[in-house]
Each structure stands twice: as structure tokens, then as C-alpha cells.
Amino acid sequence: MSIRACLDTIAAYGLRSIGIGERLLPKRDFTLCEHFTLIGSGLLWNLYFGILAIFFGFFLANAIAMAKANRRWWLRKPAEWFIFVFRGSPLFIQFFLFYEAFVLLPKMGWDINLGFTEITVETRWLTRAWLGALIVLILNTTAYSAEIFYGALKSIPRGDIEAADAYGLTGWKRYKRIIWPTMLRLAWPAYTNEAIFLFHATTLVFFSGFPAWRQKGDALYYASYFADKTFNPFVAYPILAGYFILLTLSVITVYGAINRRLNRHLPQEKQRRLRVRPNVIR
Amino acid sequence: MFSWCTDPDTLEGLAWLSCYLTTGKHMAFYRSFGTVMVLLLVTAPVALAFGFAGAMAARSHFAPLSWLGKGYTAVVRGVPDIAFFLFFVIALDQGIEYLRHRIKCPDWSEPIRQGNDFVVCPAAKMPLSTAPQWVHETYGFALAVITFAIVFGAFAANVLYGGMRAVPRAQMETAEAYGMSRRQAFWRILVPQMWVYALPGLGNLWMILIKATPLLFLLGVEDIVYWARELGGSKTSAFTYPHPDWRLYYFLALLAFYLLLTRVSEILLDRLMARLTHGQATSGGKSTDKGLAI
Amino acid sequence: MKKLVLTAAALVMSAGMALAGSHATTVRMGTEGAYPPYNFINDAGEVDGFERELGDELCKRAGLTCEWVTNDWDSIIPNLVSGNYDTIIAGMSITPERDEVIDFTQEYIPGSPSAYVALSDDVDTTGGVIAAQTATIQAGYVADSGATLVEFATADETIAAVRNGEADAVLADKDFLAPIVAESGGELKFVGEDVVIGGGVGMGVRESDTELKAKFNAAIQSMKDDGSLNALIKKWFGEDAQTF
């Protein structure tokens, strides 16, 4: 297996998952290079779903967590129910129910004039993974993150809030300056875990949720394609696992960097204590 | 089941439904709810044990052991559980049979790997091919428990490791001052106190474990999802009770089951947590005035 | 610790000796249980269908004790080569790819055609949107045909996709589709030409299991010779089904 042949494979299949390159998938005599290229190409979808869902979910989760912590019942109750339903049911059931609902929608299109150009929005897109599954993932991660943020809100040291009161900070200012940063700092380790889980959950999109069009799927889709053709699960799935370990490590690195930034005002000594494992027993 | 069920073709309405819902297949469906509950109740302590071992290894002062503990949590947490389940069970099964083969058939001359085939001597089969079906099912179930426990043990190890670190250092210093050995201080001071810090994380993990049970069917266990799919799919008149695609109703029933299980778990965990955090100086500790934080 | 290992080893040894005496030939028959009328789980919760009846008869003729197990389609071959059961009898078409990994007995159903099913007659089977089940020979065929392939995890979902308009047509085994079309009340219909993709249907066995393969081959041959196989095919697939 020469490097040149592998480069050809990468050129042909590197972007296969988004429909660029060779249309037909390899059929026999699979090389390791083909395994790595196609599964890696599928990883683009996992990144797409994961990054967008976390991005939109973050803002929504802040709002929902605030609503759940609110004194007014008409804000609190819907937030509590939203979190309960989405945290309380398996993701694949959510995929199934949403897909069933989306295909029932009448197939319509609206023309939206943006001034310089006109685009058509169609309900048909909701049955496609890139939009439908993304919506489900956003709602799912919103519920989990909102619960984490809510838990953090509840564990903000009373002293911090009392100090803010004593300085005359109220309303929005108190929220922005004291409550929100403290909440985020407390929630961050758990939120890191949620991000890891979400990236893992993106493998369910094509596995038990939405149909794959023109053999464009995520990393697991191609891994199971190879496993089906070679009847050998011991090559494709470990490669998939390897990719995901790298992905998880990058998530941990990015979130760790943000965590350090969130804690940068803390006394240096305490910061170091957080990073280096204290030698508790000797 | 009922006396009137002998000829389902003539039945209508509720009578038909009463017969339909009590077929042998539906009984298997109802039993599978028990399977899932048993799996959860067996897996949770096993996973906790894996987690505890992992956390202890990770904080060991013996470097290779510490690497092993950290490697275990890092690798298993990094892989989506679904990908892990797709190849790990077969690998585990082959590993067990390989060891049994080595012990039981030392004189076996043929290679174990013959092309694609994995062939061990008949006596090393796990379970033996002569064993009744329930033994095979129990073995499959045990493999599923071990696999689940390894995956969730890695997450539990992470949570427990954090819990151990969160115990105030002064506590351990006091223990040292009282002349306790390392081992004594660990078991008498650190372990009893870490649970308070680890409980929220462990509770969260329990919720995630509940939601991972639909993956059981990947491990060859016929669970509620397998039966819901099987029963809900459209049935032609080759079946005694033909019906169109009813998966929606079956999945709604599963939804209700999972929501109920989550609610009960939440109530129990909340009670436990309220008892443990009673009187702590956080806005949650004084939770009677809901919404004060904002 | 050492003591513990020794005890465990002793236990294993004695258990092995006790069982070595009763070395009977139980053949575990692996099937999917979700592909009527080939194989399905009947309302009593047992494996039923054409292949159940065929398999029981073959085992009787070959003098074997057989036991039925179900396994997910996706991992049905890896579990066979791994030794979790001894045969696959699950409507599996003989294809060169599969033949590289496992061995097949002779055909017990002649090469059965696949067919397109749609809501209306004017469907473009080579340019439209065609649904198929993931990892079937039909999915591979559609991908090559130039049509837009949509893959679903189960066969049920492919039919549902045609009904709700997601796909223009579905490509699947004609024997599987025929009762669905017949009972749809004219909603679904066969369109275009039938296509023959795989070879006939045979039983899968491990390549190293030549003895078992020979036994089943002989049993299938005897059923072909006395006409009982043709009768069985007609019973389950209708009078028009292809026979030997």
C-alpha cells in the first residue's frame, strides 16, 4: 500500500460524507487507508452536529436555567417540564418521535426575500438529518445543560450574593457581574462532560434516527459499512474509537482552556491547587 | 390467554385487543421490562466497583498502576458507548473462550484462527453448545452487564476521583496527626466523606445509565426496544393478529416507562441529596425560598 | 491470590470432565426472526416461518438436534464465525462477498428476484429516490443504479418511507414485498422490471465446518429429490413461487 495510492484515496473519499468526490463507495479489497479516510470523512458530520448543537444549546440552556430558577410559576413550570421530558427519555426515542412528526408535516415551501437574494425554506428539510436531527440534538443538549446550569445556580455561595447585595448591585447588573460568571465557573466541569456525551450522541443520528441519503453518513455509518462488507468488526470500530478518543481529548483541551480563563481571577496558589493533584495522603 | 381468544379473526374491538395484548410475544415484551430493571440494578453496583477500583488506581503512588487507572478512564470515556458495544462483546466472548481453550484443551493441535473463523475445542465453548437456551441467554446477559459496567465504571471512576479530591485536606491532616496510617486514613476518613461530593455526579450517571439501556439490543439481549420494534412493525395476514405499522404507540409506551423511571429516581436522589447537604451555606442549602438566587 | 486461581482452575477442570462425556451434537441455528415469511417470531414468541419448518426437517433428516437462536442482522456473520451459533438460516442470498468469509450449503430457494414497490406507476427507478434497508444487497444495487439511495435501519421503515412520500419507491426481496402489496388495498404496487441481484438462498456455515456443511447438503438434496422442498416453498411463498 503505497502513500501515493493512499493520497488518491483521500482525494476521492476525503469529503465523500458531504457528497464531494467519488460517488460510489469502495466495494471490495478494502485497504486500511480507505477505512481511515471514509470514517474520518464521516467524522465531519459528528463535528457539524456536535459543534452547532453545543453552540445553540448553550444560549438556550442559559435561558431555560434562568426560567427554572424563576419565582413566577408560568416561567418555572414549562422549563421544568421541558428539562424533565428531554432528560428523562432516551435520545433514540426522541429521534424516532420527531422524525415521525416531521414526515407528517405538509410539504411546503416559503420564499423569503432577503433583499439581495431570495431563498426558499421548505418543511421537507426537517426530515433530513442535517436539519431535523440537529434540532433534536439542540433540544436534548439544552435540557441537559440547563439542568447543570440550574444546579450551579443553586450552589452559588450565599456569601457571594449577599456581598453583591451589600454593594448595591441589583437586577441585570448583579446577574451579569456576579451570578452568571459564578454559575458558569461552578457548572464547567459537569458541562464539559455534557459536551463529551453530546459528541458521542451524534453517532446515533444515522444509526437509529434519520435515514442516510446517497450513502452520506457520519463516522459510525461508514464504520458499520466496512464492518458489514468485511464481516469483521475488529478493524472498523476500533478505528472509529480512535478518532473519537482524539475528538474527546480536543474537547477536554478546549474546555480546560476555557475553565482556566473562567478561574483566572482566583488566587494563583488556589489555581495551582486545582490543577495539580493535591497529595492528600502520605 | 382468555377463553375467547381461540379464533382471533372473528374478534373485534376490545375483545381483539385483549387477546392481542396477551399473546406470548407480548408476555415476552412485558418480561423484558423486568430484564431492563434487573440489568440496571445489577450493573449499578458492578460499575461502581469498577469505578472505585479505577479511581483508586488513578490516585496510586505506584506509577504504572496510576497510568492504568487514568488510561482506563480516558480511553473508555473517549469512545461512544455504541461503538464500544459493537465490537467489545464479541472480543470479550472470544477472549473468555480462548482462555478456556488454553486450560481445557492443551493437546488441541488445530489453530484457533482458521481464516475468518474462530474455532476453539468444543469443551471450551462458552457456554457449551449442548447447554439449554436459558444458559446462553444468561451468559449473554452477563456479558452485557460486564460491558455496561466497564463503560460506566470509567465515568464513575472520574466522578469518584473528583469526590476524593474534594474532601478538605485538613481532614486528612487531622487523621495524620492522630497517627493513622495511610491505609487507615483512606478507608476511615476519605471514603466515608467523599460520597457527599460524588453523589450529584453519580446520580447524573445513573440517569445516563437508564437512558443507555436501549443499546442492550446491540448486545444481543432481547430488551424492551427489541420487542417494541418487533411488535410494532406492520404485520401481514401471515400473523394471527395483522395490523399496520404501530411502532409509534409502542414507542410512546416506552417513553412513558422511561419518564416514570426517571421521575422516581429523581425523587429518591433529591431526598438523599437534601439530607446530605442540609444546612450548607449555598443558595441551594436554603432552598425553601425558591428563586432567591435571581 | 495464587490459591484462588488454583481453585478456580480445578473447578473448571472438573466441570470440563463432567461435560466431556455427554458430548452430543446440538446444532445452533441462527436466524434473524424479522423477515416474514422466511423467518419471524410468531405470536407465541417462537421462531416460525418457511425456514423454521425447513430447518427442523433438515435436522431430522441429518440426525441432528437443533436449537433456534435469533441474532441481529447486522452482526449475524461475525457471530457465526465467532462460534456463537453454527449455521445461518435467515433468507441469506449467496453473494461472492459473503462467500469469501463463510461457506454456503447448496441453495434451498432458487435465486429470488427483487422488486420495486411504489405508490404510482410513473416512478423513475434509475433516477428517482429509492429506499432500501442498510447493508442489504439491494442497497448496494441502488447505489450502483444511479438512483438516489435512502437507507433505513429496518425493512418496515423503508415501506413507511414510500407511504409518506420520503422515497419514490422501495427495492426489496419480492417474496417479502408481495404480501404487503397484496394487503395494501391497491395503495402500493409493483413498478418497473424485477431484478435478480444475489444468487439463491442457502444456509451459511463456518468455512472450517466442512462436516456440518456436507450433512446439510445431503439433507437438502434429499428434500429436493423427493419433492418435499418444492411443496414447502409453495406452501409459504404461494403457487407462483419459483421452485426447483
Tab-separated table of N, CA, C and O in Angstrom, chain B residues 21-101:
chain	number	residue	atom	x	y	z
B	21	LEU	N	-53.065	-8.179	23.201
B	21	LEU	CA	-52.110	-7.708	24.208
B	21	LEU	C	-51.665	-8.810	25.160
B	21	LEU	O	-50.819	-8.566	26.018
B	22	THR	N	-52.216	-10.006	25.037
B	22	THR	CA	-51.804	-11.078	25.941
B	22	THR	C	-51.184	-12.253	25.182
B	22	THR	O	-51.102	-13.350	25.716
B	23	THR	N	-50.740	-12.024	23.923
B	23	THR	CA	-50.075	-13.097	23.195
B	23	THR	C	-48.743	-13.414	23.862
B	23	THR	O	-48.226	-12.625	24.653
B	24	GLY	N	-48.196	-14.582	23.516
B	24	GLY	CA	-46.916	-14.977	24.089
B	24	GLY	C	-45.836	-13.936	23.838
B	24	GLY	O	-44.981	-13.688	24.676
B	25	LYS	N	-45.917	-13.308	22.666
B	25	LYS	CA	-44.936	-12.303	22.294
B	25	LYS	C	-45.052	-11.064	23.186
B	25	LYS	O	-44.048	-10.477	23.588
B	26	HIS	N	-46.299	-10.677	23.486
B	26	HIS	CA	-46.475	-9.531	24.377
B	26	HIS	C	-46.012	-9.860	25.782
B	26	HIS	O	-45.470	-9.003	26.474
B	27	MET	N	-46.209	-11.113	26.189
B	27	MET	CA	-45.734	-11.516	27.513
B	27	MET	C	-44.207	-11.372	27.569
B	27	MET	O	-43.663	-10.898	28.563
B	28	ALA	N	-43.549	-11.770	26.474
B	28	ALA	CA	-42.088	-11.614	26.414
B	28	ALA	C	-41.720	-10.135	26.499
B	28	ALA	O	-40.726	-9.755	27.125
B	29	PHE	N	-42.531	-9.289	25.859
B	29	PHE	CA	-42.328	-7.834	25.905
B	29	PHE	C	-42.428	-7.345	27.352
B	29	PHE	O	-41.561	-6.610	27.835
B	30	TYR	N	-43.474	-7.785	28.061
B	30	TYR	CA	-43.638	-7.334	29.454
B	30	TYR	C	-42.479	-7.830	30.323
B	30	TYR	O	-41.973	-7.111	31.174
B	31	ARG	N	-42.064	-9.084	30.068
B	31	ARG	CA	-40.945	-9.621	30.851
B	31	ARG	C	-39.670	-8.823	30.625
B	31	ARG	O	-38.868	-8.660	31.524
B	32	SER	N	-39.517	-8.290	29.379
B	32	SER	CA	-38.277	-7.588	29.078
B	32	SER	C	-38.133	-6.308	29.907
B	32	SER	O	-37.020	-5.848	30.130
B	33	PHE	N	-39.258	-5.738	30.392
B	33	PHE	CA	-39.136	-4.598	31.306
B	33	PHE	C	-38.403	-5.037	32.568
B	33	PHE	O	-37.577	-4.308	33.118
B	34	GLY	N	-38.719	-6.276	32.998
B	34	GLY	CA	-38.003	-6.838	34.141
B	34	GLY	C	-36.524	-6.996	33.838
B	34	GLY	O	-35.674	-6.673	34.663
B	35	THR	N	-36.209	-7.472	32.606
B	35	THR	CA	-34.815	-7.635	32.197
B	35	THR	C	-34.054	-6.323	32.351
B	35	THR	O	-32.948	-6.287	32.898
B	36	VAL	N	-34.681	-5.241	31.867
B	36	VAL	CA	-34.015	-3.938	31.919
B	36	VAL	C	-33.795	-3.507	33.367
B	36	VAL	O	-32.712	-3.032	33.734
B	37	MET	N	-34.814	-3.711	34.207
B	37	MET	CA	-34.669	-3.314	35.612
B	37	MET	C	-33.565	-4.131	36.288
B	37	MET	O	-32.750	-3.581	37.033
B	38	VAL	N	-33.550	-5.442	36.018
B	38	VAL	CA	-32.511	-6.288	36.610
B	38	VAL	C	-31.139	-5.831	36.144
B	38	VAL	O	-30.207	-5.689	36.930
B	39	LEU	N	-31.027	-5.539	34.838
B	39	LEU	CA	-29.741	-5.086	34.315
B	39	LEU	C	-29.286	-3.821	35.041
B	39	LEU	O	-28.139	-3.707	35.462
B	40	LEU	N	-30.218	-2.867	35.226
B	40	LEU	CA	-29.865	-1.616	35.894
B	40	LEU	C	-29.401	-1.892	37.321
B	40	LEU	O	-28.382	-1.366	37.769
B	41	LEU	N	-30.158	-2.733	38.029
B	41	LEU	CA	-29.846	-2.966	39.432
B	41	LEU	C	-28.560	-3.778	39.609
B	41	LEU	O	-27.857	-3.612	40.599
B	42	VAL	N	-28.255	-4.651	38.649
B	42	VAL	CA	-27.017	-5.423	38.749
B	42	VAL	C	-25.829	-4.574	38.291
B	42	VAL	O	-24.757	-4.595	38.899
B	43	THR	N	-26.042	-3.816	37.215
B	43	THR	CA	-24.930	-3.062	36.640
B	43	THR	C	-24.448	-1.956	37.572
B	43	THR	O	-23.246	-1.730	37.697
B	44	ALA	N	-25.391	-1.263	38.233
B	44	ALA	CA	-25.007	-0.105	39.041
B	44	ALA	C	-23.930	-0.452	40.079
B	44	ALA	O	-22.883	0.203	40.093
B	45	PRO	N	-24.132	-1.468	40.929
B	45	PRO	CA	-23.050	-1.764	41.885
B	45	PRO	C	-21.774	-2.260	41.229
B	45	PRO	O	-20.675	-1.910	41.679
B	46	VAL	N	-21.898	-3.042	40.143
B	46	VAL	CA	-20.678	-3.542	39.478
B	46	VAL	C	-19.899	-2.376	38.881
B	46	VAL	O	-18.674	-2.289	39.006
B	47	ALA	N	-20.638	-1.458	38.239
B	47	ALA	CA	-19.985	-0.288	37.650
B	47	ALA	C	-19.332	0.558	38.736
B	47	ALA	O	-18.230	1.092	38.552
B	48	LEU	N	-20.003	0.671	39.876
B	48	LEU	CA	-19.445	1.432	40.987
B	48	LEU	C	-18.144	0.787	41.465
B	48	LEU	O	-17.171	1.489	41.765
B	49	ALA	N	-18.129	-0.535	41.492
B	49	ALA	CA	-16.916	-1.241	41.900
B	49	ALA	C	-15.787	-0.982	40.904
B	49	ALA	O	-14.650	-0.689	41.291
B	50	PHE	N	-16.106	-1.066	39.603
B	50	PHE	CA	-15.110	-0.759	38.571
B	50	PHE	C	-14.608	0.674	38.761
B	50	PHE	O	-13.415	0.945	38.662
B	51	GLY	N	-15.558	1.574	39.002
B	51	GLY	CA	-15.211	2.983	39.165
B	51	GLY	C	-14.305	3.190	40.366
B	51	GLY	O	-13.330	3.935	40.311
B	52	PHE	N	-14.648	2.514	41.465
B	52	PHE	CA	-13.860	2.664	42.683
B	52	PHE	C	-12.443	2.149	42.455
B	52	PHE	O	-11.469	2.808	42.823
B	53	ALA	N	-12.354	0.981	41.813
B	53	ALA	CA	-11.037	0.422	41.515
B	53	ALA	C	-10.260	1.374	40.611
B	53	ALA	O	-9.060	1.625	40.827
B	54	GLY	N	-10.953	1.917	39.596
B	54	GLY	CA	-10.299	2.838	38.667
B	54	GLY	C	-9.796	4.077	39.380
B	54	GLY	O	-8.663	4.533	39.157
B	55	ALA	N	-10.633	4.643	40.261
B	55	ALA	CA	-10.248	5.862	40.974
B	55	ALA	C	-9.081	5.583	41.911
B	55	ALA	O	-8.156	6.384	42.026
B	56	MET	N	-9.120	4.424	42.593
B	56	MET	CA	-8.018	4.073	43.500
B	56	MET	C	-6.722	3.892	42.733
B	56	MET	O	-5.666	4.345	43.165
B	57	ALA	N	-6.830	3.212	41.577
B	57	ALA	CA	-5.637	3.008	40.756
B	57	ALA	C	-5.095	4.348	40.296
B	57	ALA	O	-3.887	4.593	40.333
B	58	ALA	N	-5.993	5.250	39.878
B	58	ALA	CA	-5.557	6.535	39.330
B	58	ALA	C	-4.812	7.356	40.373
B	58	ALA	O	-3.906	8.108	40.042
B	59	ARG	N	-5.189	7.230	41.682
B	59	ARG	CA	-4.510	8.041	42.682
B	59	ARG	C	-3.379	7.271	43.373
B	59	ARG	O	-2.827	7.737	44.358
B	60	SER	N	-3.063	6.115	42.819
B	60	SER	CA	-1.993	5.325	43.412
B	60	SER	C	-0.647	6.032	43.234
B	60	SER	O	-0.443	6.796	42.300
B	61	HIS	N	0.283	5.754	44.159
B	61	HIS	CA	1.604	6.347	44.025
B	61	HIS	C	2.528	5.475	43.204
B	61	HIS	O	3.655	5.842	42.907
B	62	PHE	N	2.041	4.292	42.874
B	62	PHE	CA	2.800	3.376	42.027
B	62	PHE	C	2.478	3.721	40.574
B	62	PHE	O	1.343	3.523	40.128
B	63	ALA	N	3.457	4.310	39.869
B	63	ALA	CA	3.187	4.948	38.580
B	63	ALA	C	2.441	4.064	37.568
B	63	ALA	O	1.437	4.499	37.011
B	64	PRO	N	2.886	2.816	37.310
B	64	PRO	CA	2.171	2.014	36.293
B	64	PRO	C	0.695	1.820	36.638
B	64	PRO	O	-0.176	1.875	35.768
B	65	LEU	N	0.397	1.628	37.916
B	65	LEU	CA	-0.988	1.443	38.339
B	65	LEU	C	-1.780	2.722	38.096
B	65	LEU	O	-2.922	2.703	37.631
B	66	SER	N	-1.153	3.839	38.406
B	66	SER	CA	-1.809	5.129	38.206
B	66	SER	C	-2.084	5.361	36.721
B	66	SER	O	-3.161	5.839	36.344
B	67	TRP	N	-1.115	5.006	35.872
B	67	TRP	CA	-1.325	5.154	34.417
B	67	TRP	C	-2.463	4.259	33.949
B	67	TRP	O	-3.282	4.660	33.128
B	68	LEU	N	-2.482	3.042	34.514
B	68	LEU	CA	-3.536	2.103	34.133
B	68	LEU	C	-4.918	2.701	34.461
B	68	LEU	O	-5.818	2.716	33.630
B	69	GLY	N	-5.055	3.209	35.672
B	69	GLY	CA	-6.333	3.789	36.092
B	69	GLY	C	-6.714	4.961	35.225
B	69	GLY	O	-7.848	5.090	34.766
B	70	LYS	N	-5.728	5.844	34.971
B	70	LYS	CA	-6.028	7.037	34.171
B	70	LYS	C	-6.289	6.670	32.721
B	70	LYS	O	-7.163	7.253	32.065
B	71	GLY	N	-5.507	5.703	32.223
B	71	GLY	CA	-5.706	5.261	30.838
B	71	GLY	C	-7.088	4.669	30.644
B	71	GLY	O	-7.772	4.969	29.673
B	72	TYR	N	-7.498	3.840	31.599
B	72	TYR	CA	-8.823	3.212	31.527
B	72	TYR	C	-9.920	4.265	31.422
B	72	TYR	O	-10.762	4.226	30.531
B	73	THR	N	-9.904	5.253	32.327
B	73	THR	CA	-10.962	6.264	32.276
B	73	THR	C	-10.869	7.090	31.004
B	73	THR	O	-11.878	7.353	30.367
B	74	ALA	N	-9.644	7.457	30.611
B	74	ALA	CA	-9.513	8.324	29.435
B	74	ALA	C	-9.981	7.619	28.167
B	74	ALA	O	-10.727	8.179	27.370
B	75	VAL	N	-9.568	6.361	27.999
B	75	VAL	CA	-9.905	5.655	26.758
B	75	VAL	C	-11.396	5.338	26.693
B	75	VAL	O	-12.078	5.658	25.725
B	76	VAL	N	-11.925	4.760	27.762
B	76	VAL	CA	-13.320	4.340	27.707
B	76	VAL	C	-14.259	5.545	27.658
B	76	VAL	O	-15.283	5.526	26.965
B	77	ARG	N	-13.902	6.629	28.363
B	77	ARG	CA	-14.753	7.819	28.288
B	77	ARG	C	-14.688	8.443	26.899
B	77	ARG	O	-15.603	9.127	26.480
B	78	GLY	N	-13.595	8.206	26.196
B	78	GLY	CA	-13.429	8.842	24.901
B	78	GLY	C	-14.230	8.195	23.785
B	78	GLY	O	-14.479	8.800	22.759
B	79	VAL	N	-14.638	6.946	23.991
B	79	VAL	CA	-15.289	6.203	22.906
B	79	VAL	C	-16.803	6.213	23.109
B	79	VAL	O	-17.264	5.967	24.217
B	80	PRO	N	-17.579	6.505	22.056
B	80	PRO	CA	-19.030	6.446	22.207
B	80	PRO	C	-19.442	5.032	22.622
B	80	PRO	O	-18.929	4.059	22.075
B	81	ASP	N	-20.348	4.934	23.597
B	81	ASP	CA	-20.703	3.605	24.110
B	81	ASP	C	-21.191	2.684	22.995
B	81	ASP	O	-20.910	1.495	22.982
B	82	ILE	N	-21.866	3.269	22.018
B	82	ILE	CA	-22.440	2.463	20.937
B	82	ILE	C	-21.338	1.782	20.121
B	82	ILE	O	-21.422	0.596	19.796
B	83	ALA	N	-20.249	2.517	19.849
B	83	ALA	CA	-19.144	1.941	19.088
B	83	ALA	C	-18.463	0.851	19.896
B	83	ALA	O	-18.054	-0.184	19.371
B	84	PHE	N	-18.366	1.092	21.198
B	84	PHE	CA	-17.747	0.132	22.100
B	84	PHE	C	-18.542	-1.177	22.098
B	84	PHE	O	-17.978	-2.259	22.014
B	85	PHE	N	-19.862	-1.060	22.182
B	85	PHE	CA	-20.714	-2.241	22.249
B	85	PHE	C	-20.641	-3.067	20.969
B	85	PHE	O	-20.831	-4.273	20.991
B	86	LEU	N	-20.394	-2.398	19.829
B	86	LEU	CA	-20.454	-3.106	18.559
B	86	LEU	C	-19.327	-4.111	18.373
B	86	LEU	O	-19.470	-5.060	17.625
B	87	PHE	N	-18.197	-3.903	19.025
B	87	PHE	CA	-17.150	-4.913	18.847
B	87	PHE	C	-16.669	-5.509	20.151
B	87	PHE	O	-16.085	-6.585	20.158
B	88	PHE	N	-16.932	-4.834	21.260
B	88	PHE	CA	-16.316	-5.283	22.503
B	88	PHE	C	-16.877	-6.609	22.995
B	88	PHE	O	-16.142	-7.445	23.507
B	89	VAL	N	-18.192	-6.823	22.820
B	89	VAL	CA	-18.793	-8.043	23.353
B	89	VAL	C	-18.228	-9.275	22.662
B	89	VAL	O	-17.897	-10.267	23.315
B	90	ILE	N	-18.090	-9.197	21.328
B	90	ILE	CA	-17.527	-10.340	20.606
B	90	ILE	C	-16.085	-10.574	21.053
B	90	ILE	O	-15.662	-11.710	21.262
B	91	ALA	N	-15.349	-9.483	21.244
B	91	ALA	CA	-13.962	-9.611	21.687
B	91	ALA	C	-13.899	-10.252	23.067
B	91	ALA	O	-13.070	-11.145	23.315
B	92	LEU	N	-14.765	-9.816	23.957
B	92	LEU	CA	-14.792	-10.357	25.316
B	92	LEU	C	-15.109	-11.845	25.287
B	92	LEU	O	-14.452	-12.666	25.940
B	93	ASP	N	-16.122	-12.198	24.495
B	93	ASP	CA	-16.539	-13.590	24.370
B	93	ASP	C	-15.391	-14.446	23.837
B	93	ASP	O	-15.092	-15.518	24.366
B	94	GLN	N	-14.711	-13.941	22.805
B	94	GLN	CA	-13.593	-14.702	22.229
B	94	GLN	C	-12.451	-14.813	23.218
B	94	GLN	O	-11.794	-15.850	23.301
B	95	GLY	N	-12.228	-13.754	23.980
B	95	GLY	CA	-11.162	-13.779	24.976
B	95	GLY	C	-11.416	-14.854	26.023
B	95	GLY	O	-10.518	-15.643	26.369
B	96	ILE	N	-12.650	-14.916	26.511
B	96	ILE	CA	-13.006	-15.921	27.517
B	96	ILE	C	-12.829	-17.325	26.947
B	96	ILE	O	-12.239	-18.205	27.581
B	97	GLU	N	-13.316	-17.522	25.717
B	97	GLU	CA	-13.222	-18.855	25.122
B	97	GLU	C	-11.766	-19.233	24.854
B	97	GLU	O	-11.387	-20.392	24.999
B	98	TYR	N	-10.948	-18.241	24.499
B	98	TYR	CA	-9.537	-18.511	24.261
B	98	TYR	C	-8.865	-19.018	25.536
B	98	TYR	O	-8.139	-20.016	25.507
B	99	LEU	N	-9.149	-18.342	26.659
B	99	LEU	CA	-8.549	-18.757	27.928
B	99	LEU	C	-9.010	-20.153	28.316
B	99	LEU	O	-8.215	-20.987	28.752
B	100	ARG	N	-10.298	-20.424	28.151
B	100	ARG	CA	-10.823	-21.742	28.485
B	100	ARG	C	-10.193	-22.818	27.594
B	100	ARG	O	-9.896	-23.915	28.042
B	101	HIS	N	-9.991	-22.454	26.329
B	101	HIS	CA	-9.386	-23.373	25.382
B	101	HIS	C	-7.975	-23.747	25.842
B	101	HIS	O	-7.589	-24.901	25.834
